[in-house]
């Protein structure tokens, strides 16, 4: 059986999530496996509490994730947007009503409105939905790149495991691709054809290309209420994650020693130990909602995000409890009132 892009991505997300879920099981005989996975996940202050520093890289390499993410997401967004604009404009309401009017007036049979037109509309909707989701991802990774450059001040001693570094690169390559995986093969074929035509015909092939902003924005506005509610959820998490990152970034400005830590306070830090992780979960929950909730591949991305961040937040919470005797007792690890 030939595997397509969607099947490969699903297999990759499942392969990335299962070890974390297994390591999270409360079984004593899984202790060594839990320690192995935890060793891969450790970074920053959590890794500094460990004496094992082999196969690590500086934590400031986090910026590599977002450089790759911005470049890759931008490429996918441009390619998918051009394909959507040129090849799959969403039909206007008058076009649909003219068909319906013809049927009601007896000038056409209901079956003459053939299935290809319905499938064409579904395909157009799917492509423009991918553009919408990639726009959300672009907003997210662009902010994260800005924060790594201007908000965070990583300690020179802060490290992360090389496996965690490679996992981050994988995530920010595979996640944007997942958001458009159902139309990516079509976009790639379209792009190759466009490049080939440009090589053969030169700039003459571009003379008839016109761009109108409204023709690009209008299909996005017609996507539906589900997409815009998802965007609001996304924005809610996006704003709080930026606030929490700003709080974390400001802590180093108020401590004397390089490796000294203080208890972060403010915003969602008042209820959980890792509110930036909680906000990340909210952000990807918004993307799932915006996708319509029917794409299994996007659900698998969300499952990976939740399992990975809950696992990391639990260790961070334990570190805070061991580090500070006066740590607020009302705070939980990541999910308010639960864990």
Short mmCIF file of C-alpha atoms in Angstrom, two decimals:
data_model
loop_
_atom_site.label_atom_id
_atom_site.label_comp_id
_atom_site.label_asym_id
_atom_site.label_seq_id
_atom_site.Cartn_x
_atom_site.Cartn_y
_atom_site.Cartn_z
CA UNK A 1 0.00 0.00 0.00
CA UNK A 2 1.39 3.36 -1.03
CA UNK A 3 1.57 5.90 1.78
CA UNK A 4 0.67 9.50 1.07
CA UNK A 5 1.71 12.67 2.88
CA UNK A 6 -1.27 12.58 5.24
CA UNK A 7 -0.56 9.00 6.31
CA UNK A 8 3.14 9.73 6.87
CA UNK A 9 2.37 12.76 9.02
CA UNK A 10 -0.16 10.82 11.08
CA UNK A 11 2.35 8.04 11.66
CA UNK A 12 4.99 10.59 12.71
CA UNK A 13 2.69 12.32 15.21
CA UNK A 14 1.62 8.99 16.72
CA UNK A 15 5.25 7.86 16.96
CA UNK A 16 6.13 11.11 18.74
CA UNK A 17 3.21 10.99 21.17
CA UNK A 18 3.19 7.34 22.24
CA UNK A 19 6.54 7.35 24.12
CA UNK A 20 5.42 10.39 26.15
CA UNK A 21 2.09 8.78 27.01
CA UNK A 22 3.80 5.54 28.02
CA UNK A 23 6.37 7.39 30.14
CA UNK A 24 3.52 9.24 31.88
CA UNK A 25 1.84 6.05 33.08
CA UNK A 26 2.06 5.64 36.88
CA UNK A 27 3.81 2.26 36.74
CA UNK A 28 6.90 1.56 38.81
CA UNK A 29 8.31 -0.83 36.22
CA UNK A 30 8.32 2.06 33.69
CA UNK A 31 10.58 4.14 35.91
CA UNK A 32 13.69 3.73 33.77
CA UNK A 33 11.75 4.56 30.60
CA UNK A 34 10.26 7.62 32.30
CA UNK A 35 13.77 8.75 33.24
CA UNK A 36 14.97 8.24 29.68
CA UNK A 37 12.17 10.32 28.15
CA UNK A 38 12.57 12.95 30.87
CA UNK A 39 16.28 13.17 30.10
CA UNK A 40 15.45 13.95 26.48
CA UNK A 41 12.87 16.58 27.52
CA UNK A 42 14.97 18.41 30.11
CA UNK A 43 16.21 21.90 29.36
CA UNK A 44 17.13 25.15 31.06
CA UNK A 45 16.78 25.20 34.84
CA UNK A 46 15.50 21.62 34.89
CA UNK A 47 18.60 20.34 33.11
CA UNK A 48 20.85 22.35 35.38
CA UNK A 49 19.59 20.27 38.27
CA UNK A 50 20.93 17.20 36.48
CA UNK A 51 24.60 16.28 36.43
CA UNK A 52 24.40 14.64 33.00
CA UNK A 53 25.22 17.13 30.23
CA UNK A 54 26.31 14.88 27.39
CA UNK A 55 24.68 15.39 24.01
CA UNK A 56 23.35 18.84 24.82
CA UNK A 57 23.23 22.15 22.98
CA UNK A 58 22.77 25.72 24.31
CA UNK A 59 19.17 26.61 25.06
CA UNK A 60 19.56 29.76 22.99
CA UNK A 61 19.34 27.40 19.99
CA UNK A 62 15.60 27.70 20.55
CA UNK A 63 15.84 30.54 18.05
CA UNK A 64 16.64 27.96 15.37
CA UNK A 65 13.15 26.51 15.79
CA UNK A 66 11.49 29.78 14.96
CA UNK A 67 13.82 30.79 12.15
CA UNK A 68 12.98 27.47 10.49
CA UNK A 69 9.29 27.83 11.41
CA UNK A 70 8.94 31.36 10.01
CA UNK A 71 10.78 30.51 6.79
CA UNK A 72 8.89 27.25 6.23
CA UNK A 73 5.46 28.57 7.23
CA UNK A 74 5.93 31.63 5.03
CA UNK A 75 6.86 29.44 2.07
CA UNK A 76 3.82 27.20 2.61
CA UNK A 77 1.55 30.19 3.14
CA UNK A 78 2.74 31.95 -0.02
CA UNK A 79 2.49 28.81 -2.13
CA UNK A 80 -0.95 27.85 -0.81
CA UNK A 81 -2.25 31.43 -1.06
CA UNK A 82 -1.14 31.83 -4.67
CA UNK A 83 -2.66 28.46 -5.55
CA UNK A 84 -5.92 29.37 -3.79
CA UNK A 85 -6.09 32.80 -5.44
CA UNK A 86 -5.25 31.58 -8.94
CA UNK A 87 -6.92 28.17 -9.05
CA UNK A 88 -9.63 27.88 -6.40
CA UNK A 89 -11.64 31.09 -5.90
CA UNK A 90 -14.67 30.38 -3.69
CA UNK A 91 -17.93 30.61 -5.60
CA UNK A 92 -20.11 33.60 -4.85
CA UNK A 93 -23.67 33.28 -3.63
CA UNK A 94 -25.22 34.62 -6.88
CA UNK A 95 -23.59 31.75 -8.78
CA UNK A 96 -25.25 29.21 -6.49
CA UNK A 97 -28.60 30.95 -6.52
CA UNK A 98 -28.62 31.12 -10.33
CA UNK A 99 -28.32 27.32 -10.42
CA UNK A 100 -31.05 26.95 -7.83
CA UNK A 101 -33.26 29.41 -9.69
CA UNK A 102 -32.81 27.49 -12.93
CA UNK A 103 -33.88 24.31 -11.18
CA UNK A 104 -36.95 25.88 -9.58
CA UNK A 105 -37.96 27.44 -12.91
CA UNK A 106 -37.81 24.03 -14.55
CA UNK A 107 -34.91 24.92 -16.86
CA UNK A 108 -32.61 22.26 -15.37
CA UNK A 109 -32.85 18.98 -13.54
CA UNK A 110 -31.53 18.75 -9.99
CA UNK A 111 -29.13 16.05 -11.15
CA UNK A 112 -27.76 18.35 -13.85
CA UNK A 113 -26.10 20.33 -11.09
CA UNK A 114 -23.52 17.59 -11.19
CA UNK A 115 -21.40 16.34 -8.35
CA UNK A 116 -18.19 17.79 -9.78
CA UNK A 117 -19.39 21.28 -8.92
CA UNK A 118 -20.06 20.22 -5.31
CA UNK A 119 -16.65 18.58 -5.09
CA UNK A 120 -15.10 21.67 -6.63
CA UNK A 121 -16.62 23.83 -3.91
CA UNK A 122 -15.42 21.43 -1.20
CA UNK A 123 -11.93 21.52 -2.67
CA UNK A 124 -11.93 25.31 -2.77
CA UNK A 125 -13.13 25.50 0.81
CA UNK A 126 -10.42 23.05 1.91
CA UNK A 127 -7.67 25.08 0.23
CA UNK A 128 -8.80 28.40 1.68
CA UNK A 129 -9.14 26.80 5.11
CA UNK A 130 -5.49 25.75 4.82
CA UNK A 131 -4.58 29.37 4.03
CA UNK A 132 -6.47 30.52 7.13
CA UNK A 133 -4.74 27.99 9.41
CA UNK A 134 -1.32 28.86 7.99
CA UNK A 135 -2.02 32.53 8.69
CA UNK A 136 -2.61 31.65 12.35
CA UNK A 137 0.60 29.63 12.45
CA UNK A 138 2.51 32.51 10.84
CA UNK A 139 1.27 34.88 13.54
CA UNK A 140 2.35 32.42 16.23
CA UNK A 141 5.85 31.57 15.01
CA UNK A 142 6.64 35.18 14.08
CA UNK A 143 5.90 36.25 17.64
CA UNK A 144 7.98 33.40 19.04
CA UNK A 145 10.93 34.43 16.85
CA UNK A 146 10.60 38.00 18.12
CA UNK A 147 10.53 36.78 21.72
CA UNK A 148 13.66 34.64 21.38
CA UNK A 149 15.48 37.69 20.02
CA UNK A 150 14.16 40.47 22.26
CA UNK A 151 12.27 39.02 25.27
CA UNK A 152 14.24 36.03 26.51
CA UNK A 153 17.78 36.34 27.80
CA UNK A 154 19.02 32.77 27.99
CA UNK A 155 21.74 31.99 30.50
CA UNK A 156 25.04 30.91 28.99
CA UNK A 157 24.86 27.76 31.11
CA UNK A 158 21.30 26.85 30.02
CA UNK A 159 21.31 23.66 27.95
CA UNK A 160 18.87 21.28 26.29
CA UNK A 161 19.26 17.72 25.07
CA UNK A 162 20.15 17.26 21.42
CA UNK A 163 17.13 14.95 21.02
CA UNK A 164 14.85 17.71 22.30
CA UNK A 165 16.51 20.10 19.86
CA UNK A 166 15.86 17.74 16.92
CA UNK A 167 12.30 17.18 18.13
CA UNK A 168 11.72 20.94 18.07
CA UNK A 169 13.02 21.18 14.51
CA UNK A 170 10.75 18.30 13.52
CA UNK A 171 7.72 19.91 15.16
CA UNK A 172 8.11 23.27 13.49
CA UNK A 173 8.60 21.59 10.13
CA UNK A 174 5.78 19.06 10.41
CA UNK A 175 3.16 21.22 12.18
CA UNK A 176 2.80 23.88 9.44
CA UNK A 177 2.82 21.14 6.80
CA UNK A 178 0.05 19.32 8.67
CA UNK A 179 -2.17 22.40 8.47
CA UNK A 180 -2.11 22.22 4.67
CA UNK A 181 -1.34 18.55 4.07
CA UNK A 182 -4.63 17.81 2.30
CA UNK A 183 -3.80 20.26 -0.49
CA UNK A 184 0.02 20.32 -0.31
CA UNK A 185 0.52 17.85 -3.20
CA UNK A 186 -1.70 20.00 -5.43
CA UNK A 187 0.15 23.16 -4.38
CA UNK A 188 3.51 21.51 -5.08
CA UNK A 189 2.39 20.40 -8.54
CA UNK A 190 1.04 23.89 -9.25
CA UNK A 191 4.31 25.47 -8.09
CA UNK A 192 6.43 23.18 -10.26
CA UNK A 193 4.26 23.98 -13.28
CA UNK A 194 4.52 27.72 -12.61
CA UNK A 195 8.30 27.59 -12.25
CA UNK A 196 8.62 25.48 -15.41
CA UNK A 197 6.47 27.94 -17.33
CA UNK A 198 8.54 30.85 -16.06
CA UNK A 199 11.77 29.12 -17.11
CA UNK A 200 10.40 28.42 -20.59
CA UNK A 201 8.58 31.70 -21.24
CA UNK A 202 10.39 34.11 -18.93
CA UNK A 203 8.67 37.25 -17.66
CA UNK A 204 6.10 37.07 -20.48
CA UNK A 205 4.29 34.39 -18.47
CA UNK A 206 3.64 36.95 -15.71
CA UNK A 207 2.07 39.69 -17.85
CA UNK A 208 -1.52 38.58 -17.28
CA UNK A 209 -1.21 38.12 -13.50
CA UNK A 210 -3.31 40.61 -11.55
CA UNK A 211 -3.84 40.73 -7.81
CA UNK A 212 -6.79 42.26 -5.98
CA UNK A 213 -6.72 42.27 -2.20
CA UNK A 214 -10.46 41.86 -1.85
CA UNK A 215 -10.43 38.73 -3.99
CA UNK A 216 -7.94 37.29 -1.49
CA UNK A 217 -9.65 38.48 1.70
CA UNK A 218 -13.25 37.74 0.67
CA UNK A 219 -12.89 33.91 0.58
CA UNK A 220 -11.36 33.97 4.07
CA UNK A 221 -14.30 35.99 5.37
CA UNK A 222 -16.70 33.42 3.91
CA UNK A 223 -15.16 30.42 5.64
CA UNK A 224 -17.63 30.30 8.53
CA UNK A 225 -18.26 30.99 12.21
CA UNK A 226 -16.22 27.97 13.32
CA UNK A 227 -13.03 29.44 11.90
CA UNK A 228 -13.52 32.80 13.56
CA UNK A 229 -14.38 31.33 16.95
CA UNK A 230 -11.21 29.24 16.61
CA UNK A 231 -9.28 32.41 15.79
CA UNK A 232 -10.63 34.09 18.94
CA UNK A 233 -9.55 31.10 21.07
CA UNK A 234 -6.15 31.21 19.35
CA UNK A 235 -5.79 34.94 20.03
CA UNK A 236 -6.75 34.47 23.69
CA UNK A 237 -3.96 31.94 24.19
CA UNK A 238 -1.59 33.99 22.02
CA UNK A 239 -1.97 37.12 24.16
CA UNK A 240 -1.54 35.26 27.45
CA UNK A 241 1.50 33.37 26.22
CA UNK A 242 3.17 36.64 25.26
CA UNK A 243 2.37 38.09 28.69
CA UNK A 244 3.79 35.04 30.46
CA UNK A 245 6.91 35.06 28.30
CA UNK A 246 7.38 38.74 29.11
CA UNK A 247 7.16 37.89 32.84
CA UNK A 248 9.74 35.12 32.46
CA UNK A 249 12.00 37.37 30.40
CA UNK A 250 11.87 40.10 33.02
CA UNK A 251 12.91 37.80 35.89
CA UNK A 252 16.55 37.70 34.83
CA UNK A 253 16.68 41.49 34.95
CA UNK A 254 15.85 41.41 38.67
CA UNK A 255 18.23 38.74 39.92
CA UNK A 256 21.82 39.15 40.95
CA UNK A 257 23.45 35.90 39.90
CA UNK A 258 23.34 34.32 36.48
CA UNK A 259 21.79 31.08 37.71
CA UNK A 260 19.59 32.55 40.43
CA UNK A 261 15.83 32.00 40.16
CA UNK A 262 12.78 33.67 41.66
CA UNK A 263 9.12 32.68 41.73
CA UNK A 264 7.33 34.16 38.70
CA UNK A 265 4.12 36.04 39.46
CA UNK A 266 1.34 37.65 37.48
CA UNK A 267 -1.18 36.69 34.80
CA UNK A 268 -1.76 32.91 34.62
CA UNK A 269 1.27 32.31 36.88
CA UNK A 270 -1.12 32.89 39.77
CA UNK A 271 -2.90 29.58 39.06
CA UNK A 272 -0.40 27.30 37.29
CA UNK A 273 3.37 26.81 37.26
CA UNK A 274 3.68 26.69 33.46
CA UNK A 275 1.11 29.13 32.08
CA UNK A 276 3.09 29.59 28.85
CA UNK A 277 2.56 25.87 28.23
CA UNK A 278 -1.13 26.20 29.08
CA UNK A 279 -1.38 29.09 26.62
CA UNK A 280 0.30 26.95 23.95
CA UNK A 281 -2.37 24.30 24.46
CA UNK A 282 -5.07 26.97 24.12
CA UNK A 283 -3.41 28.23 20.93
CA UNK A 284 -3.46 24.81 19.28
CA UNK A 285 -6.97 24.13 20.60
CA UNK A 286 -7.97 27.26 18.70
CA UNK A 287 -6.38 25.85 15.56
CA UNK A 288 -8.25 22.56 16.00
CA UNK A 289 -11.52 24.48 16.39
CA UNK A 290 -10.71 26.66 13.38
CA UNK A 291 -10.04 23.55 11.30
CA UNK A 292 -13.60 22.40 11.96
CA UNK A 293 -12.48 19.52 14.17
CA UNK A 294 -12.84 16.93 11.40
CA UNK A 295 -9.18 16.53 10.41
CA UNK A 296 -7.57 13.63 12.31
CA UNK A 297 -4.05 14.80 11.42
CA UNK A 298 -4.56 18.16 13.14
CA UNK A 299 -6.02 16.37 16.16
CA UNK A 300 -2.82 14.29 16.33
CA UNK A 301 -0.75 17.48 16.35
CA UNK A 302 -2.86 18.70 19.25
CA UNK A 303 -2.37 15.38 21.04
CA UNK A 304 1.39 15.68 20.66
CA UNK A 305 1.36 19.27 21.97
CA UNK A 306 -0.77 18.39 25.01
CA UNK A 307 1.15 15.25 25.99
CA UNK A 308 4.54 16.91 25.52
CA UNK A 309 3.68 20.07 27.47
CA UNK A 310 1.84 18.32 30.31
CA UNK A 311 4.83 15.98 30.72
CA UNK A 312 7.28 18.91 30.79
CA UNK A 313 5.06 21.02 33.06
CA UNK A 314 4.83 18.25 35.65
CA UNK A 315 8.63 18.16 35.94
CA UNK A 316 8.80 21.97 36.09
CA UNK A 317 6.22 21.99 38.90
CA UNK A 318 8.26 19.43 40.88
CA UNK A 319 11.36 21.58 40.39
CA UNK A 320 9.58 24.66 41.76
CA UNK A 321 8.35 22.74 44.81
CA UNK A 322 11.86 21.46 45.55
CA UNK A 323 13.52 24.82 44.90
CA UNK A 324 11.22 27.11 46.92
CA UNK A 325 9.88 26.33 50.40
CA UNK A 326 7.39 29.21 50.07
CA UNK A 327 6.05 28.20 46.67
CA UNK A 328 2.31 29.05 46.40
CA UNK A 329 0.30 25.99 47.40
CA UNK A 330 -2.66 26.94 45.21
CA UNK A 331 -0.70 26.50 41.98
CA UNK A 332 -0.93 23.32 39.97
CA UNK A 333 1.34 22.22 37.14
CA UNK A 334 -0.53 23.26 33.98
CA UNK A 335 -4.30 22.57 33.89
CA UNK A 336 -6.18 24.83 36.35
CA UNK A 337 -7.84 22.94 39.23
CA UNK A 338 -6.73 19.57 37.78
CA UNK A 339 -3.00 18.95 37.50
#
